Short mmCIF file of C-alpha atoms (C1' of nucleotides) in Angstrom, two decimals:
data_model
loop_
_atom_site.label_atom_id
_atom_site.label_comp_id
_atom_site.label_asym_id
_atom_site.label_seq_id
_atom_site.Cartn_x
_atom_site.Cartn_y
_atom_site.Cartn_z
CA UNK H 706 -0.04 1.06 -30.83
CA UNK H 707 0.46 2.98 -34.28
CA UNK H 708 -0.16 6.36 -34.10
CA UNK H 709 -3.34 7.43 -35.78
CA UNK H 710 -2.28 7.95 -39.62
CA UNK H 711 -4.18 11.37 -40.39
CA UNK H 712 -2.27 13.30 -37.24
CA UNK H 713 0.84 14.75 -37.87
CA UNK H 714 4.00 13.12 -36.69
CA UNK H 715 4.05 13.33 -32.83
CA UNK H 716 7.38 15.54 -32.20
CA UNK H 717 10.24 13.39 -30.72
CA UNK H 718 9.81 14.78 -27.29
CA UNK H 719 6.25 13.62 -27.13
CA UNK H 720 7.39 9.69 -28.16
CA UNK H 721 10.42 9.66 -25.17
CA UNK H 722 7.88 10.62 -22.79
CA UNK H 723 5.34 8.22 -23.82
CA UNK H 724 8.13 5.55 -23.68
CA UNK H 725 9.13 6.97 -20.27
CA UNK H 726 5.69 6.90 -19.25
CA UNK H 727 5.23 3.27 -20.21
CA UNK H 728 8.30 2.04 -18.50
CA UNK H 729 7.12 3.91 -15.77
CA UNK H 730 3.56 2.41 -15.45
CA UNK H 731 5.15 -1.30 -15.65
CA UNK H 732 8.03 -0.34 -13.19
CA UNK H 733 5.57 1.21 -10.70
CA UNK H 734 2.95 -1.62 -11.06
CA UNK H 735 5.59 -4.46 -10.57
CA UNK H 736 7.46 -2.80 -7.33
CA UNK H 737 5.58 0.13 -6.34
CA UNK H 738 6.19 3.61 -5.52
CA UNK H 739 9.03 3.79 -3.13
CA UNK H 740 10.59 0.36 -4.03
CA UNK H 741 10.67 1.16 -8.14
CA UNK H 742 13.75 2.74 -9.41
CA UNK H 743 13.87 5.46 -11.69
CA UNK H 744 16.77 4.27 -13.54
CA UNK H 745 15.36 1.06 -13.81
CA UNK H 746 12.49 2.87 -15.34
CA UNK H 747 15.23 4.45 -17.90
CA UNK H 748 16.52 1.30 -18.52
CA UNK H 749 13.27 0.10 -20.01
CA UNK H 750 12.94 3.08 -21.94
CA UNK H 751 15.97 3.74 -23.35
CA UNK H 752 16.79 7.65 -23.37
CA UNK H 753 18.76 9.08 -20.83
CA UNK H 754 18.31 9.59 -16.92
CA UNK H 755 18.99 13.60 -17.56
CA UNK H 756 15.93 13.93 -20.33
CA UNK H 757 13.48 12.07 -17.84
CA UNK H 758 14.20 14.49 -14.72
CA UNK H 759 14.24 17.29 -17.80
CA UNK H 760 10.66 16.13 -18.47
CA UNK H 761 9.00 15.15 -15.06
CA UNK H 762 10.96 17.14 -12.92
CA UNK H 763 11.19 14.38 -9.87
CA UNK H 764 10.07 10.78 -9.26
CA UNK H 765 7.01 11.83 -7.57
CA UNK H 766 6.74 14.20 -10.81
CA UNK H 767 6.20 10.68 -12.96
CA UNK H 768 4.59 8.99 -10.45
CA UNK H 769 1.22 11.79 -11.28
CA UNK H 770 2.14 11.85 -14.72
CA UNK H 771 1.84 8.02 -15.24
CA UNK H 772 -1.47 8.17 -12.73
CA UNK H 773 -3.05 11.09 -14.30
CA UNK H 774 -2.73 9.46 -17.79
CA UNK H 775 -4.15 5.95 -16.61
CA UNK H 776 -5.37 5.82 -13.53
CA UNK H 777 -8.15 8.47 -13.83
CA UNK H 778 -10.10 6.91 -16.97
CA UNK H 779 -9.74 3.23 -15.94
CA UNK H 780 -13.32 2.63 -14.74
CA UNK H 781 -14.80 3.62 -18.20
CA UNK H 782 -15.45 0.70 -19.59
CA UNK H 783 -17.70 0.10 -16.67
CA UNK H 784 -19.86 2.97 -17.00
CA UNK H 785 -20.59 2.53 -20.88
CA UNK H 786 -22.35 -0.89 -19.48
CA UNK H 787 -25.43 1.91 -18.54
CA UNK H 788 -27.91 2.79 -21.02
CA UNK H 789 -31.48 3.97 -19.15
CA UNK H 790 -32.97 1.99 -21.54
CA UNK H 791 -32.38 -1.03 -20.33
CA UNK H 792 -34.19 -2.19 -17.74
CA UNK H 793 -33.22 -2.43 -14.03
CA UNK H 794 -32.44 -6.68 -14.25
CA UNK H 795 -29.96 -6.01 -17.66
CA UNK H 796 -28.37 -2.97 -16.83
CA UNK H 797 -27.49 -4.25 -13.09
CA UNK H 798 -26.38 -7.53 -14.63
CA UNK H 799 -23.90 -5.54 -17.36
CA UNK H 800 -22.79 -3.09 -14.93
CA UNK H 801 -22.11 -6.17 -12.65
CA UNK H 802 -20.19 -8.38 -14.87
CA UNK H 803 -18.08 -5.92 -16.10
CA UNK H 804 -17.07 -4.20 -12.78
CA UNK H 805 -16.04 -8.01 -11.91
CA UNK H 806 -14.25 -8.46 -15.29
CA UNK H 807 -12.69 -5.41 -14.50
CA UNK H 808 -11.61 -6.33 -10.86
CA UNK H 809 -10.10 -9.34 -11.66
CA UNK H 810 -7.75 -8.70 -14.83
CA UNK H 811 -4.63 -9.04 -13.87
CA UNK H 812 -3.56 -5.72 -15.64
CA UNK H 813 -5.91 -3.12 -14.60
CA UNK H 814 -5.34 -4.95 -11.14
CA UNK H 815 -2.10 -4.03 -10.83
CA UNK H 816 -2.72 -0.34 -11.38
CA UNK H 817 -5.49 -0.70 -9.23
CA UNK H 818 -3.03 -1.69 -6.32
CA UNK H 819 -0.65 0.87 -7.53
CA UNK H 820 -2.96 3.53 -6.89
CA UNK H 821 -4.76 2.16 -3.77
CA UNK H 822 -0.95 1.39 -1.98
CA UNK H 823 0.22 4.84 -3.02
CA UNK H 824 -1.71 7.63 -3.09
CA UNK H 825 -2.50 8.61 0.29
CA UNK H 826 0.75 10.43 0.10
CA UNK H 827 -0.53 12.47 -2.68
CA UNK H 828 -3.93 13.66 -1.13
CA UNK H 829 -5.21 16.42 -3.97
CA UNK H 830 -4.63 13.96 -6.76
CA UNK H 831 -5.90 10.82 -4.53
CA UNK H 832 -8.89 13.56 -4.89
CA UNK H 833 -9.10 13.42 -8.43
CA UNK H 834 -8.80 10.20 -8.59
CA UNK H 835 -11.78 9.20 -6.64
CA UNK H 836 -13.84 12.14 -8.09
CA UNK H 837 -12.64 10.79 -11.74
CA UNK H 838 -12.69 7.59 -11.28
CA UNK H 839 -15.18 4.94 -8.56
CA UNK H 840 -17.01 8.22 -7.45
CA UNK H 841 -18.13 8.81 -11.44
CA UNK H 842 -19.23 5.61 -11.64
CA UNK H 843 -20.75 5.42 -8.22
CA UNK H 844 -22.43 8.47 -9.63
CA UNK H 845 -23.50 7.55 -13.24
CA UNK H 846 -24.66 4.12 -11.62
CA UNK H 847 -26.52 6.48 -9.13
CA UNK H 848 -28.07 8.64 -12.10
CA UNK H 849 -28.82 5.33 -14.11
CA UNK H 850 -31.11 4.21 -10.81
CA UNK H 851 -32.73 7.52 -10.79
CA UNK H 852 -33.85 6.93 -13.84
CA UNK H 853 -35.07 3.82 -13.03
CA UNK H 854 -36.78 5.30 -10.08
CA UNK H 855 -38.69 8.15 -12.21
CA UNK H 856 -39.72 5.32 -14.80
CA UNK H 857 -41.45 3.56 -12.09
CA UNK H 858 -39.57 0.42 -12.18
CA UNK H 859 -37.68 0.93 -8.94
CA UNK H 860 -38.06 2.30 -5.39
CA UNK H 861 -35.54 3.51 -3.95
CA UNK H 862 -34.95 6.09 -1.06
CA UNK H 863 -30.82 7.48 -1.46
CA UNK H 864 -29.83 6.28 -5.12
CA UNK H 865 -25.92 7.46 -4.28
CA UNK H 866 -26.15 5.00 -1.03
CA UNK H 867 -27.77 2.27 -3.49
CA UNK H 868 -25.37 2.30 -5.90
CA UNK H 869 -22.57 2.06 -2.94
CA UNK H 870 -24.51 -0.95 -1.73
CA UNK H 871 -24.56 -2.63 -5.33
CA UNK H 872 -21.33 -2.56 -5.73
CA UNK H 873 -20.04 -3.43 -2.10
CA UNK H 874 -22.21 -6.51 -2.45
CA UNK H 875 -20.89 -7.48 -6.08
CA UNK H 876 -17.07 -6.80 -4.87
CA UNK H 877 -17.78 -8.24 -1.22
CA UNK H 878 -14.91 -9.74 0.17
CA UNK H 879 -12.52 -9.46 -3.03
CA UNK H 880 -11.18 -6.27 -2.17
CA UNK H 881 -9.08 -7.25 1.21
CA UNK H 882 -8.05 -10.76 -1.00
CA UNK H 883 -7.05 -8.27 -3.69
CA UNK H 884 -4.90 -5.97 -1.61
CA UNK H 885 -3.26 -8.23 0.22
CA UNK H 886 -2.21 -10.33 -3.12
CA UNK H 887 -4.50 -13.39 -2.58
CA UNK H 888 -6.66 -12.98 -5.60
CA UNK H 889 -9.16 -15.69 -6.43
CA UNK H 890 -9.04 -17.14 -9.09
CA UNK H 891 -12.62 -17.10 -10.45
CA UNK H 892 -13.95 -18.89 -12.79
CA UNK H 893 -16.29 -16.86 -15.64
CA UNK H 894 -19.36 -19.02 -14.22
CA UNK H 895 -18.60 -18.05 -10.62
CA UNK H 896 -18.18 -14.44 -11.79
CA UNK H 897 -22.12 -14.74 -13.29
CA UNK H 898 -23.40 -16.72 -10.48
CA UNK H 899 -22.07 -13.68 -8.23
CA UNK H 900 -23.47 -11.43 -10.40
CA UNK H 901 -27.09 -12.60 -10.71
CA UNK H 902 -27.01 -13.15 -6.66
CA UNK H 903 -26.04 -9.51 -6.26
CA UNK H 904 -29.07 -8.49 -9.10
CA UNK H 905 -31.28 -11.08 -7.55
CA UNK H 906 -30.82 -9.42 -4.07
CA UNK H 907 -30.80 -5.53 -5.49
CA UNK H 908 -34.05 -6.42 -6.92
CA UNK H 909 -35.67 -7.55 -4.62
CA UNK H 910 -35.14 -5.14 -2.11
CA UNK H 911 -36.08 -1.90 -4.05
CA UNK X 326 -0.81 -0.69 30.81
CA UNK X 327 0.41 -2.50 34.18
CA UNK X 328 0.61 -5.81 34.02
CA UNK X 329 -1.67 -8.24 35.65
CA UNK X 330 -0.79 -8.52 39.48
CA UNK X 331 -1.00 -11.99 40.08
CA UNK X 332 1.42 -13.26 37.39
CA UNK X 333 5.17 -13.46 38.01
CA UNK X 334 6.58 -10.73 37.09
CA UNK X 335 7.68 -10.78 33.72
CA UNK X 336 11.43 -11.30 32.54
CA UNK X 337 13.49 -7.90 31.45
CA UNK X 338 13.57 -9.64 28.16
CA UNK X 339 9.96 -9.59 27.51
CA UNK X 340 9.56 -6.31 28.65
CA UNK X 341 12.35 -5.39 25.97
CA UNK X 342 10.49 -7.24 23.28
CA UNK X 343 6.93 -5.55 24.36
CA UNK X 344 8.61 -1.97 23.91
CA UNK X 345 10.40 -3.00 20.89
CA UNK X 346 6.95 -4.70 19.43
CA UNK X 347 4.85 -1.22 20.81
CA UNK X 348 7.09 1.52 19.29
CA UNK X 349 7.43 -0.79 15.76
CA UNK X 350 3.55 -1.07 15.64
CA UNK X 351 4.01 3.32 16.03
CA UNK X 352 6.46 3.65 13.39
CA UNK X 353 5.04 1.12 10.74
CA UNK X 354 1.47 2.48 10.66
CA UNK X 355 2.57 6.20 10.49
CA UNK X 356 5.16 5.07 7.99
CA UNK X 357 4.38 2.37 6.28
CA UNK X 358 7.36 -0.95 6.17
CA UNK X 359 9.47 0.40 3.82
CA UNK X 360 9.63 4.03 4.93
CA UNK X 361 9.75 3.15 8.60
CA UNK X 362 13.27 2.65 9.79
CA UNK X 363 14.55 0.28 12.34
CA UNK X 364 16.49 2.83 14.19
CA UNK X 365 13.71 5.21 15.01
CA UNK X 366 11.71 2.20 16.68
CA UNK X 367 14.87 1.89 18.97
CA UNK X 368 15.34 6.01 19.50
CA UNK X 369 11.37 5.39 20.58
CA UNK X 370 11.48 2.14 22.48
CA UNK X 371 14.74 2.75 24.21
CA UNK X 372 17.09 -0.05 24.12
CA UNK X 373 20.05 -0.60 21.69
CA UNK X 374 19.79 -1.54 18.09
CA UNK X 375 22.33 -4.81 18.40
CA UNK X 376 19.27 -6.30 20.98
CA UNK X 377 16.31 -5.48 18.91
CA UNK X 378 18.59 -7.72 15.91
CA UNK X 379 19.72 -10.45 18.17
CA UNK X 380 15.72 -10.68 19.31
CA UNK X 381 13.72 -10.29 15.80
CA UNK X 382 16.61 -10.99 13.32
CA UNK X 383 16.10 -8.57 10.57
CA UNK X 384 13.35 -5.67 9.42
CA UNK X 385 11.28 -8.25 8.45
CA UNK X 386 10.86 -10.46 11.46
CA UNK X 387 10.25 -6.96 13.36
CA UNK X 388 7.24 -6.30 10.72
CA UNK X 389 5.90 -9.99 10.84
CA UNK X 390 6.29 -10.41 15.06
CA UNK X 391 3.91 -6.83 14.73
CA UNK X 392 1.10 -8.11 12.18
CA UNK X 393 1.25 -11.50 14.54
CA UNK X 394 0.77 -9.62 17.78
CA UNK X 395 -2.12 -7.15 16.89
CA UNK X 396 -3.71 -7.25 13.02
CA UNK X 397 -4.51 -11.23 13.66
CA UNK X 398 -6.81 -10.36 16.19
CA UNK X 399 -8.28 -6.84 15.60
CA UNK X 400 -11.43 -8.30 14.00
CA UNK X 401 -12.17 -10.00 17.03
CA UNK X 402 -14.78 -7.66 18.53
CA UNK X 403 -16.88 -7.76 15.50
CA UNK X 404 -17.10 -11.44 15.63
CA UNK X 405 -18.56 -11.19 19.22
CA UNK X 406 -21.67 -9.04 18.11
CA UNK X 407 -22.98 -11.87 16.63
CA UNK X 408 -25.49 -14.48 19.13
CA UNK X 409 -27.57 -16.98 18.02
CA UNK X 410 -30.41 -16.21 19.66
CA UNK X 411 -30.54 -12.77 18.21
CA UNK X 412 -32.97 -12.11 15.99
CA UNK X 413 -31.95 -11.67 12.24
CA UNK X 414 -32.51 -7.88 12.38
CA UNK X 415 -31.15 -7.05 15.65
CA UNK X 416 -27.96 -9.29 15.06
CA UNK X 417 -27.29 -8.03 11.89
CA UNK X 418 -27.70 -4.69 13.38
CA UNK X 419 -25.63 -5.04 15.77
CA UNK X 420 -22.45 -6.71 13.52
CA UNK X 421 -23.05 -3.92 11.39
CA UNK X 422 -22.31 -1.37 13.99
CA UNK X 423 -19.22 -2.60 15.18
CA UNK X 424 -17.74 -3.37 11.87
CA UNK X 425 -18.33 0.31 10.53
CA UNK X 426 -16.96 1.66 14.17
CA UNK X 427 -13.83 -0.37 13.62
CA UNK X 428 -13.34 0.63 9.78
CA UNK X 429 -13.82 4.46 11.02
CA UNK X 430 -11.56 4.12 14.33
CA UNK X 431 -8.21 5.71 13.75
CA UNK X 432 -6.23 3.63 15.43
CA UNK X 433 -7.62 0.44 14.06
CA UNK X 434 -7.82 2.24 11.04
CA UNK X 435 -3.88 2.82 10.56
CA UNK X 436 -3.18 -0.95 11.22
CA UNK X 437 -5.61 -2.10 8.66
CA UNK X 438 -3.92 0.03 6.08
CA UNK X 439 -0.55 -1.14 6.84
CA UNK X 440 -1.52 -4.57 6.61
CA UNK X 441 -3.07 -3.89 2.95
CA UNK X 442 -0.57 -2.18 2.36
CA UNK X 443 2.55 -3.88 2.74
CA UNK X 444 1.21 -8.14 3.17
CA UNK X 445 1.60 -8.92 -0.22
CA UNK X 446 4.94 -9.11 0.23
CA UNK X 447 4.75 -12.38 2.68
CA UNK X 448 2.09 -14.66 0.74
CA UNK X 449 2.10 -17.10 3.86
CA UNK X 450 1.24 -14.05 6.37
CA UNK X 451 -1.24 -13.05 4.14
CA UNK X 452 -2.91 -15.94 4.38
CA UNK X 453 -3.16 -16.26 7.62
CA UNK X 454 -4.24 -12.75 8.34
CA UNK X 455 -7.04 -13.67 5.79
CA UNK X 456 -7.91 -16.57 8.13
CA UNK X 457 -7.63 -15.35 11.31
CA UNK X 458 -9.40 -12.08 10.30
CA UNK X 459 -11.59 -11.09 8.16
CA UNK X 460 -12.14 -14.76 6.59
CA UNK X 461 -13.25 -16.01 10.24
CA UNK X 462 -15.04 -13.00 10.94
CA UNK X 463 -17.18 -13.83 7.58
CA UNK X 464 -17.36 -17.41 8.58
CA UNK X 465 -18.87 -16.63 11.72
CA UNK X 466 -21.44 -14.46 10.22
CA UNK X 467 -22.00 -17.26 7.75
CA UNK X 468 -22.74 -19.73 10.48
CA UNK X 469 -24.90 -17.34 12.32
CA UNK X 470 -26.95 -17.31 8.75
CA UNK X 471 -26.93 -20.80 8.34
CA UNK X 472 -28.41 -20.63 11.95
CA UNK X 473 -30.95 -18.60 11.47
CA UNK X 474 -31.68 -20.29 8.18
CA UNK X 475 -32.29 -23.74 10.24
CA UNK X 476 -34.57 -21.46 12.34
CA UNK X 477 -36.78 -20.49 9.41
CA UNK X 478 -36.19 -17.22 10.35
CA UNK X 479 -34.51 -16.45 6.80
CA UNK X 480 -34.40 -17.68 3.76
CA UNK X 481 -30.64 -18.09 1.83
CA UNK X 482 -28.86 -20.38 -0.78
CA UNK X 483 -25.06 -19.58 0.31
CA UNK X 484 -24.70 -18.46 3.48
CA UNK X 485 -21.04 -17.57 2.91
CA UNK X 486 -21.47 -15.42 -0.06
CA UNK X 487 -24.44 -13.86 1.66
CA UNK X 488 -22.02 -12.99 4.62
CA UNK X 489 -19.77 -10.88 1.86
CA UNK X 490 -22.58 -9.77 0.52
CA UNK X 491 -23.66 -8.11 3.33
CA UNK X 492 -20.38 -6.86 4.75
CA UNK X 493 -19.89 -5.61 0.80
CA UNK X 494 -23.24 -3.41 1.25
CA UNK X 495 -22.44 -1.83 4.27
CA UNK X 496 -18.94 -1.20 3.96
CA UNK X 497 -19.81 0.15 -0.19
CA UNK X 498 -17.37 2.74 -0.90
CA UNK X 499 -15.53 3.61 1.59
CA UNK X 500 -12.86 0.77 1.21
CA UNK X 501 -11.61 2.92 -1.60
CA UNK X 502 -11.52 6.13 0.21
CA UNK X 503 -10.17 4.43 3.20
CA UNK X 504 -6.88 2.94 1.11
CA UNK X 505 -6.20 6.39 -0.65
CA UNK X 506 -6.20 7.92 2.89
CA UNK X 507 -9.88 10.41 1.72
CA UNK X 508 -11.76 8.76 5.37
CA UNK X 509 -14.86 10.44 5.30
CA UNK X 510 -16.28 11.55 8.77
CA UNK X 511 -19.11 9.83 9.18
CA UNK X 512 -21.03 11.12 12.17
CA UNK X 513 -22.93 8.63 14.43
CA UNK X 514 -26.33 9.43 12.75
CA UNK X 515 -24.78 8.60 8.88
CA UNK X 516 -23.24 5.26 10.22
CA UNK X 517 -26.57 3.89 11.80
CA UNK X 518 -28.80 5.07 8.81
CA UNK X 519 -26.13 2.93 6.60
CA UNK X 520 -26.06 0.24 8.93
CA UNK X 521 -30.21 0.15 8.78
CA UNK X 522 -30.33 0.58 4.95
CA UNK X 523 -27.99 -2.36 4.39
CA UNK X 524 -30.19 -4.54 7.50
CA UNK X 525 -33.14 -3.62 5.74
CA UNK X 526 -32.14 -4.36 1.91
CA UNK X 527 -30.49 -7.71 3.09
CA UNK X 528 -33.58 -8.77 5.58
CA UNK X 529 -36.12 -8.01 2.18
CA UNK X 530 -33.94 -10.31 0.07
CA UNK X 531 -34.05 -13.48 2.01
"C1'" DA W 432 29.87 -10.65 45.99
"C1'" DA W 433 31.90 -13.10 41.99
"C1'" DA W 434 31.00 -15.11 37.55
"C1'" DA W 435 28.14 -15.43 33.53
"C1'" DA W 436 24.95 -13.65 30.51
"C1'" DA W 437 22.59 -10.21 28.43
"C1'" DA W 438 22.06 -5.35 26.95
"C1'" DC W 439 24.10 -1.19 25.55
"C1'" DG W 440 25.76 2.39 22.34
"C1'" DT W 441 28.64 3.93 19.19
"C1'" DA W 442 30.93 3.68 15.09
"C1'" DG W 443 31.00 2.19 10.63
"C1'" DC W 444 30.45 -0.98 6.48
"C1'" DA W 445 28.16 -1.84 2.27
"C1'" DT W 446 24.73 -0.51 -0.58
"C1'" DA W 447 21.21 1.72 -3.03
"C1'" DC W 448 18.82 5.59 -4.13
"C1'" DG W 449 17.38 10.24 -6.00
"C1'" DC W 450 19.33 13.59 -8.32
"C1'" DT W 451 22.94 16.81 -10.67
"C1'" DA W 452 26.97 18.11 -13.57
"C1'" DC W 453 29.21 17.97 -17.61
"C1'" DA W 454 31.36 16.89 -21.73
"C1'" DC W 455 29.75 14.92 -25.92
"C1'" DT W 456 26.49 13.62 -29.79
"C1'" DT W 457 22.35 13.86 -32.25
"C1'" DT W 458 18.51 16.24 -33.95
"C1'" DT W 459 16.06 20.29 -35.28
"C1'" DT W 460 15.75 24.82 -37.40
"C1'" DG W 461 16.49 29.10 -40.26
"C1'" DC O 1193 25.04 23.73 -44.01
"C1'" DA O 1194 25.87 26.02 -39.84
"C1'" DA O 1195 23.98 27.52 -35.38
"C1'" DA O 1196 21.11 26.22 -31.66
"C1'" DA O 1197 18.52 23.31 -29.15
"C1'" DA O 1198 17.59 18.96 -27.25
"C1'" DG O 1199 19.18 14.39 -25.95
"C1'" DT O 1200 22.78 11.16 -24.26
"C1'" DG O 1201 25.84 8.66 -21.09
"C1'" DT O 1202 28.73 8.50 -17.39
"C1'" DA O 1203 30.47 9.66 -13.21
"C1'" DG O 1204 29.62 10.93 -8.78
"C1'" DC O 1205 27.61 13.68 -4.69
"C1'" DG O 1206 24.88 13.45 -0.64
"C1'" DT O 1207 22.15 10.84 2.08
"C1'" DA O 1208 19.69 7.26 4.29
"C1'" DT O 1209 19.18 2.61 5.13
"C1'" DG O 1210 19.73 -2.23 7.00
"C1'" DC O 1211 22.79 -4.48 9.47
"C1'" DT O 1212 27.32 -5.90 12.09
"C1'" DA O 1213 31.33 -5.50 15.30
"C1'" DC O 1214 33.03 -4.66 19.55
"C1'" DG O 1215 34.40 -2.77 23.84
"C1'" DT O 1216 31.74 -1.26 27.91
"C1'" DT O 1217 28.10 -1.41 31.19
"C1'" DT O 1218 24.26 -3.39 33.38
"C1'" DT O 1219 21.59 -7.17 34.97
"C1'" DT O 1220 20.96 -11.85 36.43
"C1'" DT O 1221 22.36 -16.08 38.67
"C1'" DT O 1222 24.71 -18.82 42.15
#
DNA sequence: AAAAAAACGTAGCATACGCTACACTTTTTG
DNA sequence: CAAAAAGTGTAGCGTATGCTACGTTTTTTT
């Protein structure tokens, strides 16, 4: 939360709009696009009504600027979990659990339903989202099974349609539970037993 | 359309209530529950305002009378692919077809998107739809397993989370796309080769 | 065909929202 | 320290919505 100590002193400006943006990102992920309020959202931030509309032009205006900050880089964690040194079982099984982890944190969540509920309106950023965001790491989970593939240690025909069928089998039926607010609660050894099923199954197919 | 000839003929009241229930179903898939408004479904159904009230009682009602009418049962022709005495591979095959026909029809399409969309809102709903959709349609492919399991014709530990497993690798990514309104068209050729890739991965595996 | 019930349609209430205007205060800058 | 720029708070416009009231018309029932 402190700014880094070596920078200079972010200019004023810069701090309302980060406060504006967080208020934003809570607002939107508790009620949603069309039911969040924007003075609600200046409420939480303090500042004025005027300054926001100064700075993001519109509520759709914040709407990209709080995706475009979060949204796009929230599957990173999950591709770090690839190294193609690590062989097919590990990397699966760390890609796995943390794609789960991911999936069912109650914070990330709720942009996650943010996004998925509202941004069919906005199609060139829904766009970037996907190409930023799952189709990266559909992609670097893709890349990682090439490598696999090259090494030897895997066969597979279409690594892109692999990596779709990984993670469709590790996600399975959470995603309709998810978006329709019934999520699971799952314990950490159901998340691993899910996991190594998924791995198990991968494996022994290619 | 026309009714079936040998019933009485249906009171003006139901007839009312079908037009009502038809134009809402229009105007909450093309525009979601909160942008849709009540008096467009009357300017499209005909009929006066003050009835569509006295019959449904608020917005709400309208919206929940909808998701009872059509969403419970729009999973219902996937669940008839499945026959016991199909073999493993041709059963699967053929579940596999239907489900990725239904996720790629339009008009089934729009419905399933407004029920993500806007069922979190109405916990109990939600839980139903879960039940009486995909949750059943998972539990029938689960029993068909468990079937074909007794028949030594396969070999798996859960049935259940075998079921989501294999819905999870054929569906993969498209969920996603589907939610931020980025449906790929997937010709007839693409859709069997996923169908067969996921058959094939999941027969391999157990 | 008369009486009872239901449907109609218009008009409007109450409310909430996105957004702007404007007079005022605080902060930045030379 | 003074001029200029940016920020603040309030008040309100325009609009759209969900919903109700009510006098009239249509349909149903006997």
């Amino acid at each position: 939360m402190t700014p880094p100590p070596g920078t200079t002193v972010t200019p004023k400006g810069q701090q309302r709009a980060q406060r504006f943006l967080d208020a934003a990102l809570e607002v939107f992920t508790e009620q949603g696009f069309e039911a969040a309020s924007v003075n609600e959202v200046v409420r939480r931030a303090g500042g004025s009504l005027a300054t926001l509309y100064k700075l993001f032009g519109s509520k759709e205006g914040l709407f990209i600027a709080v995706i475009e900050r979060r949204a796009m880089s929230v599957f990173e964690p999950i591709q770090d979990a690839l190294a193609n040194d690590l062989l097919p079982h590990d990397g699966l099984t760390r890609f796995g659990r943390r794609l789960l982890d991911f999936l069912l944190e109650p914070e990330a969540l709720a942009l996650y339903r943010l996004v998925l509920n509202d941004l069919h309106r906005h199609p060139e950023l829904a766009r970037r989202f996907l190409d930023s965001g799952p189709f990266r790491t559909l992609g670097e989970l893709a890349d990682y099974l090439a490598h696999q593939v090259a090494l030897k240690r895997l066969v597979i025909d279409d690594c892109r349609l692999a990596a779709g069928e990984f993670t469709g089998m590790l996600i399975g039926d959470l995603h309709i539970q998810i978006m329709v607010g019934q999520v699971p609660t799952l314990s950490r050894a159901e998340r691993l037993r899910r996991v190594d099923s998924a791995v198990r199954r991968f494996l022994t197919s290619a």
